[in-house]
């Protein structure tokens, strides 16, 4: 499909050699709906993969399958070469995979700190260190229900970090945030990679945010991978442009 542009990365490229996380030919059916159609992607240790696509293209379903909220209809999820497909989210959290949610649901009547205390713990960082890391150090004793939307997203990120993930899946952290709030989150995510060696899949459709955060992108359309490669190559790819401009 992309034979005409030799420099572009191939679409549907095979999962990367030595990938820490691999999604291998995953199909997910919801009744007659093929939400994911033979999706493959791979992320190396310390790499940030952006996952892009129009609404309904299957991004959250990919995150749900990797994090164990949904079992794949077929195909596999591999962590460090081990098949972890369909394992329960708490087991995957223990093995080093955790995720944030598109719509954070903290316990509103608990403080930010208490929201972390009730989460399963596994990492080496203290709750206080994690709150500092996500920029909530000064608001640890605030009730979660009284935090701004941006701070609730930071708290959801903190909640995921409490399990000490090696692989962090971030589902549309940026939606509804201001440019400044987005830039701050981008810096936090890059710090997690630089300082903790974290590996990430970041779902986002804000290209400016992905430019700051992602090393590579995989583009989904109607449940299928249509491109994997660099963000600038993606933005120049005819099939990707067609999907986003709706041509
Ligand atoms: N639990 C579910 N049951 C039925 N259909 C679902 C479910 N989750 C997602 N879908 C459908 O699967 C498709 C992909 O959804 P989703 O992964 O949420 O897309 P995205 O995150 O890219 O917007 C959509 O058509 C959506 O309506
Ligand atoms: Mg989604």
CSV table of C-alpha atoms and ligand atoms in Angstrom, one decimal:
chain,number,residue,atom,x,y,z
A,1,UNK,CA,0.0,0.0,0.0
A,2,UNK,CA,2.9,2.4,0.7
A,3,UNK,CA,5.2,1.0,-2.0
A,4,UNK,CA,5.4,4.4,-3.6
A,5,UNK,CA,7.2,6.0,-0.6
A,6,UNK,CA,10.3,3.9,0.0
A,7,UNK,CA,11.4,6.0,3.0
A,8,UNK,CA,8.2,5.5,5.0
A,9,UNK,CA,8.2,2.8,7.6
A,10,UNK,CA,6.1,-0.2,6.4
A,11,UNK,CA,2.5,-0.5,7.6
A,12,UNK,CA,1.7,-3.5,9.8
A,13,UNK,CA,5.3,-3.9,10.6
A,14,UNK,CA,6.1,-7.0,12.6
A,15,UNK,CA,6.4,-6.6,16.4
A,16,UNK,CA,9.9,-5.4,17.1
A,17,UNK,CA,12.7,-7.7,18.0
A,18,UNK,CA,13.4,-7.7,21.7
A,19,UNK,CA,10.1,-5.9,22.4
A,20,UNK,CA,9.3,-5.8,26.1
A,21,UNK,CA,5.6,-5.7,25.2
A,22,UNK,CA,4.2,-7.3,22.1
A,23,UNK,CA,0.6,-7.5,20.8
A,24,UNK,CA,0.5,-10.3,18.3
A,25,UNK,CA,-2.3,-10.6,15.8
A,26,UNK,CA,-5.0,-9.6,18.3
A,27,UNK,CA,-8.6,-9.7,17.1
A,28,UNK,CA,-11.4,-8.6,19.4
A,29,UNK,CA,-15.1,-9.2,18.5
A,30,UNK,CA,-18.0,-7.6,20.3
A,31,UNK,CA,-20.8,-9.7,18.9
A,32,UNK,CA,-20.7,-8.9,15.2
A,33,UNK,CA,-18.4,-5.9,15.6
A,34,UNK,CA,-14.8,-6.5,14.8
A,35,UNK,CA,-13.3,-3.8,17.2
A,36,UNK,CA,-9.8,-5.1,16.6
A,37,UNK,CA,-8.7,-6.9,13.5
A,38,UNK,CA,-5.4,-8.7,13.6
A,39,UNK,CA,-3.6,-5.9,15.5
A,40,UNK,CA,0.2,-6.3,16.0
A,41,UNK,CA,2.5,-3.8,17.7
A,42,UNK,CA,5.6,-4.0,19.8
A,43,UNK,CA,7.3,-1.6,22.3
A,44,UNK,CA,10.9,-1.9,23.4
A,45,UNK,CA,12.1,-1.3,26.9
A,46,UNK,CA,12.3,2.5,27.5
A,47,UNK,CA,10.3,3.3,24.3
A,48,UNK,CA,7.1,5.4,24.1
A,49,UNK,CA,4.7,4.2,21.4
A,50,UNK,CA,1.9,6.7,20.5
A,51,UNK,CA,-1.4,5.0,19.6
A,52,UNK,CA,-3.4,7.1,17.2
A,53,UNK,CA,-6.7,6.8,15.4
A,54,UNK,CA,-10.1,8.3,15.0
A,55,UNK,CA,-12.9,7.8,17.6
A,56,UNK,CA,-14.0,4.3,17.6
A,57,UNK,CA,-10.9,2.9,15.9
A,58,UNK,CA,-10.1,0.6,18.8
A,59,UNK,CA,-7.4,2.5,20.8
A,60,UNK,CA,-9.0,1.9,24.2
A,61,UNK,CA,-9.8,-1.7,23.3
A,62,UNK,CA,-6.1,-2.2,22.6
A,63,UNK,CA,-5.3,-0.8,26.1
A,64,UNK,CA,-8.1,-2.9,27.6
A,65,UNK,CA,-6.8,-6.1,26.1
A,66,UNK,CA,-3.1,-5.4,27.1
A,67,UNK,CA,-4.2,-4.4,30.7
A,68,UNK,CA,-6.4,-7.5,31.0
A,69,UNK,CA,-9.7,-5.8,31.3
A,70,UNK,CA,-10.7,-7.7,28.1
A,71,UNK,CA,-9.5,-11.0,26.8
A,72,UNK,CA,-8.6,-11.1,23.1
A,73,UNK,CA,-10.9,-13.2,20.9
A,74,UNK,CA,-7.7,-14.4,19.2
A,75,UNK,CA,-4.1,-13.4,19.2
A,76,UNK,CA,-1.7,-12.9,22.1
A,77,UNK,CA,-0.2,-10.3,24.4
A,78,UNK,CA,3.5,-11.0,25.4
A,79,UNK,CA,5.4,-9.4,28.2
A,80,UNK,CA,9.1,-10.1,28.0
A,81,UNK,CA,8.2,-13.0,25.7
A,82,UNK,CA,5.7,-14.6,28.1
A,83,UNK,CA,2.1,-15.0,27.1
A,84,UNK,CA,0.0,-12.9,29.5
A,85,UNK,CA,-3.2,-12.8,27.3
A,86,UNK,CA,-6.4,-12.6,29.3
A,87,UNK,CA,-4.8,-12.5,32.7
A,88,UNK,CA,-6.7,-10.5,35.3
A,89,UNK,CA,-5.7,-6.8,35.7
A,90,UNK,CA,-4.4,-7.3,39.2
A,91,UNK,CA,-2.1,-10.1,38.1
A,92,UNK,CA,-0.8,-8.0,35.2
A,93,UNK,CA,-0.2,-5.1,37.6
A,94,UNK,CA,1.9,-7.4,39.7
A,95,UNK,CA,3.8,-8.4,36.6
A,96,UNK,CA,4.5,-4.8,35.7
A,97,UNK,CA,1.6,-3.6,33.5
A,98,UNK,CA,-0.7,-0.8,34.6
A,99,UNK,CA,-2.8,1.8,32.9
A,100,UNK,CA,-4.6,5.1,33.3
A,101,UNK,CA,-8.3,5.6,32.3
A,102,UNK,CA,-9.7,8.0,29.7
A,103,UNK,CA,-12.2,9.1,32.4
A,104,UNK,CA,-10.5,9.0,35.8
A,105,UNK,CA,-12.7,7.7,38.7
A,106,UNK,CA,-10.9,8.5,41.9
A,107,UNK,CA,-12.7,8.0,45.3
A,108,UNK,CA,-14.0,11.6,45.5
A,109,UNK,CA,-14.4,11.6,49.3
A,110,UNK,CA,-10.8,10.5,49.9
A,111,UNK,CA,-7.8,12.8,49.7
A,112,UNK,CA,-5.3,12.4,46.9
A,113,UNK,CA,-2.9,10.7,49.4
A,114,UNK,CA,-5.7,8.3,50.6
A,115,UNK,CA,-6.6,7.4,47.0
A,116,UNK,CA,-3.0,6.1,46.7
A,117,UNK,CA,-3.1,4.4,50.0
A,118,UNK,CA,-6.0,2.2,49.0
A,119,UNK,CA,-4.4,1.1,45.7
A,120,UNK,CA,-2.3,-2.1,45.5
A,121,UNK,CA,1.3,-1.3,46.0
A,122,UNK,CA,4.3,-2.7,44.3
A,123,UNK,CA,6.9,-0.1,43.3
A,124,UNK,CA,9.9,1.3,45.1
A,125,UNK,CA,8.7,4.9,45.2
A,126,UNK,CA,6.7,6.1,48.2
A,127,UNK,CA,3.2,7.6,47.8
A,128,UNK,CA,4.7,11.0,48.7
A,129,UNK,CA,7.4,10.7,46.0
A,130,UNK,CA,4.8,9.7,43.4
A,131,UNK,CA,2.6,12.7,44.3
A,132,UNK,CA,5.6,14.9,43.9
A,133,UNK,CA,6.5,13.3,40.6
A,134,UNK,CA,3.1,14.0,39.1
A,135,UNK,CA,3.0,17.5,40.5
A,136,UNK,CA,0.4,16.9,43.2
A,137,UNK,CA,2.9,17.2,46.1
A,138,UNK,CA,1.2,20.4,47.4
A,139,UNK,CA,-2.3,19.0,47.1
A,140,UNK,CA,-1.9,15.6,48.8
A,141,UNK,CA,-4.5,16.4,51.5
A,142,UNK,CA,-7.1,17.7,49.1
A,143,UNK,CA,-10.2,15.7,48.5
A,144,UNK,CA,-10.0,14.0,45.1
A,145,UNK,CA,-13.5,15.1,44.2
A,146,UNK,CA,-12.4,18.8,44.6
A,147,UNK,CA,-9.4,18.5,42.4
A,148,UNK,CA,-9.5,20.1,38.9
A,149,UNK,CA,-9.9,17.8,35.9
A,150,UNK,CA,-6.2,18.1,35.1
A,151,UNK,CA,-5.3,17.2,38.7
A,152,UNK,CA,-7.7,14.2,38.7
A,153,UNK,CA,-5.7,13.0,35.6
A,154,UNK,CA,-2.5,13.5,37.5
A,155,UNK,CA,-4.0,11.5,40.4
A,156,UNK,CA,-5.0,8.7,38.1
A,157,UNK,CA,-1.5,8.6,36.7
A,158,UNK,CA,-0.2,8.5,40.3
A,159,UNK,CA,-2.6,5.6,41.1
A,160,UNK,CA,-1.2,3.6,38.2
A,161,UNK,CA,2.4,4.4,39.3
A,162,UNK,CA,1.9,3.0,42.8
A,163,UNK,CA,2.1,-0.5,41.5
A,164,UNK,CA,5.5,0.2,40.1
A,165,UNK,CA,4.8,-0.5,36.4
A,166,UNK,CA,7.5,-1.3,33.9
A,167,UNK,CA,4.9,-0.8,31.2
A,168,UNK,CA,2.5,2.1,31.5
A,169,UNK,CA,-0.6,2.4,29.3
A,170,UNK,CA,-1.9,6.0,29.1
A,171,UNK,CA,-5.4,6.4,27.6
A,172,UNK,CA,-6.0,10.0,26.4
A,173,UNK,CA,-4.6,11.9,29.3
A,174,UNK,CA,-4.6,15.0,27.3
A,175,UNK,CA,-8.3,15.3,26.4
A,176,UNK,CA,-9.8,18.6,27.8
A,177,UNK,CA,-6.6,20.0,29.1
A,178,UNK,CA,-5.0,23.4,28.4
A,179,UNK,CA,-1.8,23.7,26.4
A,180,UNK,CA,0.1,24.4,29.6
A,181,UNK,CA,-1.4,21.5,31.4
A,182,UNK,CA,-0.5,19.2,28.4
A,183,UNK,CA,3.0,20.4,28.3
A,184,UNK,CA,3.4,19.7,32.0
A,185,UNK,CA,2.1,16.2,31.5
A,186,UNK,CA,4.4,15.6,28.6
A,187,UNK,CA,7.4,16.5,30.8
A,188,UNK,CA,6.1,14.2,33.5
A,189,UNK,CA,5.8,11.2,31.1
A,190,UNK,CA,9.2,11.8,29.6
A,191,UNK,CA,10.7,12.0,33.2
A,192,UNK,CA,9.1,8.5,33.9
A,193,UNK,CA,11.0,7.2,30.9
A,194,UNK,CA,14.3,9.0,31.5
A,195,UNK,CA,14.4,8.4,35.3
A,196,UNK,CA,12.6,5.2,35.8
A,197,UNK,CA,13.2,3.5,32.4
A,198,UNK,CA,9.5,3.1,31.9
A,199,UNK,CA,8.0,1.7,28.7
A,200,UNK,CA,4.7,3.3,27.5
A,201,UNK,CA,1.8,3.1,25.1
A,202,UNK,CA,0.3,6.5,24.9
A,203,UNK,CA,-3.2,6.9,23.3
A,204,UNK,CA,-3.7,10.5,22.1
A,205,UNK,CA,-5.0,12.4,19.2
A,206,UNK,CA,-3.3,15.6,20.1
A,207,UNK,CA,-0.3,15.6,17.7
A,208,UNK,CA,1.6,18.3,19.5
A,209,UNK,CA,1.5,16.2,22.7
A,210,UNK,CA,2.6,13.1,20.8
A,211,UNK,CA,5.5,15.0,19.2
A,212,UNK,CA,6.8,15.7,22.7
A,213,UNK,CA,6.2,12.2,24.1
A,214,UNK,CA,6.2,9.5,21.5
A,215,UNK,CA,9.3,7.8,19.9
A,216,UNK,CA,7.1,6.1,17.3
A,217,UNK,CA,3.4,5.8,16.5
A,218,UNK,CA,1.0,3.1,15.4
A,219,UNK,CA,-2.1,4.3,13.6
A,220,UNK,CA,-5.4,2.4,13.9
A,221,UNK,CA,-8.4,2.8,11.6
A,222,UNK,CA,-11.6,0.7,12.1
A,223,UNK,CA,-9.7,-1.8,14.3
A,224,UNK,CA,-6.8,-2.3,11.9
A,225,UNK,CA,-3.2,-1.0,12.0
A,226,UNK,CA,-2.7,1.2,8.9
A,227,UNK,CA,0.7,2.6,9.8
A,228,UNK,CA,3.6,2.1,12.2
A,229,UNK,CA,6.7,4.3,12.2
A,230,UNK,CA,7.8,7.9,12.9
A,231,UNK,CA,5.2,10.6,13.7
A,232,UNK,CA,6.4,12.9,10.9
A,233,UNK,CA,6.2,10.0,8.4
A,234,UNK,CA,2.7,9.2,9.7
A,235,UNK,CA,1.6,12.8,9.2
A,236,UNK,CA,2.9,12.6,5.6
A,237,UNK,CA,1.3,9.2,4.8
A,238,UNK,CA,-1.6,9.3,2.3
A,239,UNK,CA,-3.6,6.6,4.1
A,240,UNK,CA,-3.2,8.3,7.5
A,241,UNK,CA,-4.0,11.7,6.0
A,242,UNK,CA,-7.1,10.3,4.4
A,243,UNK,CA,-8.3,8.8,7.7
A,244,UNK,CA,-7.8,12.0,9.6
A,245,UNK,CA,-9.0,14.5,7.1
A,246,UNK,CA,-11.9,12.1,6.2
A,247,UNK,CA,-11.2,12.4,2.5
B,1,LIG,N1,-17.4,-3.3,25.8
B,1,LIG,C1,-17.8,-3.1,24.5
B,1,LIG,N2,-18.9,-3.7,24.0
B,1,LIG,C2,-19.3,-3.4,22.8
B,1,LIG,N3,-18.6,-2.6,21.9
B,1,LIG,C3,-17.5,-2.0,22.4
B,1,LIG,C4,-17.0,-2.2,23.7
B,1,LIG,N4,-15.9,-1.4,23.8
B,1,LIG,C5,-15.7,-0.8,22.7
B,1,LIG,N5,-16.7,-1.1,21.8
B,1,LIG,C6,-16.8,-0.7,20.4
B,1,LIG,O1,-15.5,-1.0,19.8
B,1,LIG,C7,-15.1,0.0,18.9
B,1,LIG,C8,-13.7,0.6,19.4
B,1,LIG,O2,-13.9,1.3,20.6
B,1,LIG,P1,-12.7,2.0,21.4
B,1,LIG,O3,-11.7,1.0,21.5
B,1,LIG,O4,-13.3,2.5,22.6
B,1,LIG,O5,-12.3,3.1,20.4
B,1,LIG,P2,-11.4,4.4,20.6
B,1,LIG,O6,-10.8,4.3,22.0
B,1,LIG,O7,-10.4,4.4,19.5
B,1,LIG,O8,-12.3,5.6,20.5
B,1,LIG,C9,-16.2,1.1,18.9
B,1,LIG,O9,-17.1,0.8,17.8
B,1,LIG,C10,-16.9,0.8,20.2
B,1,LIG,O10,-18.2,1.2,20.2
B,2,LIG,MG1,-10.8,5.6,23.6
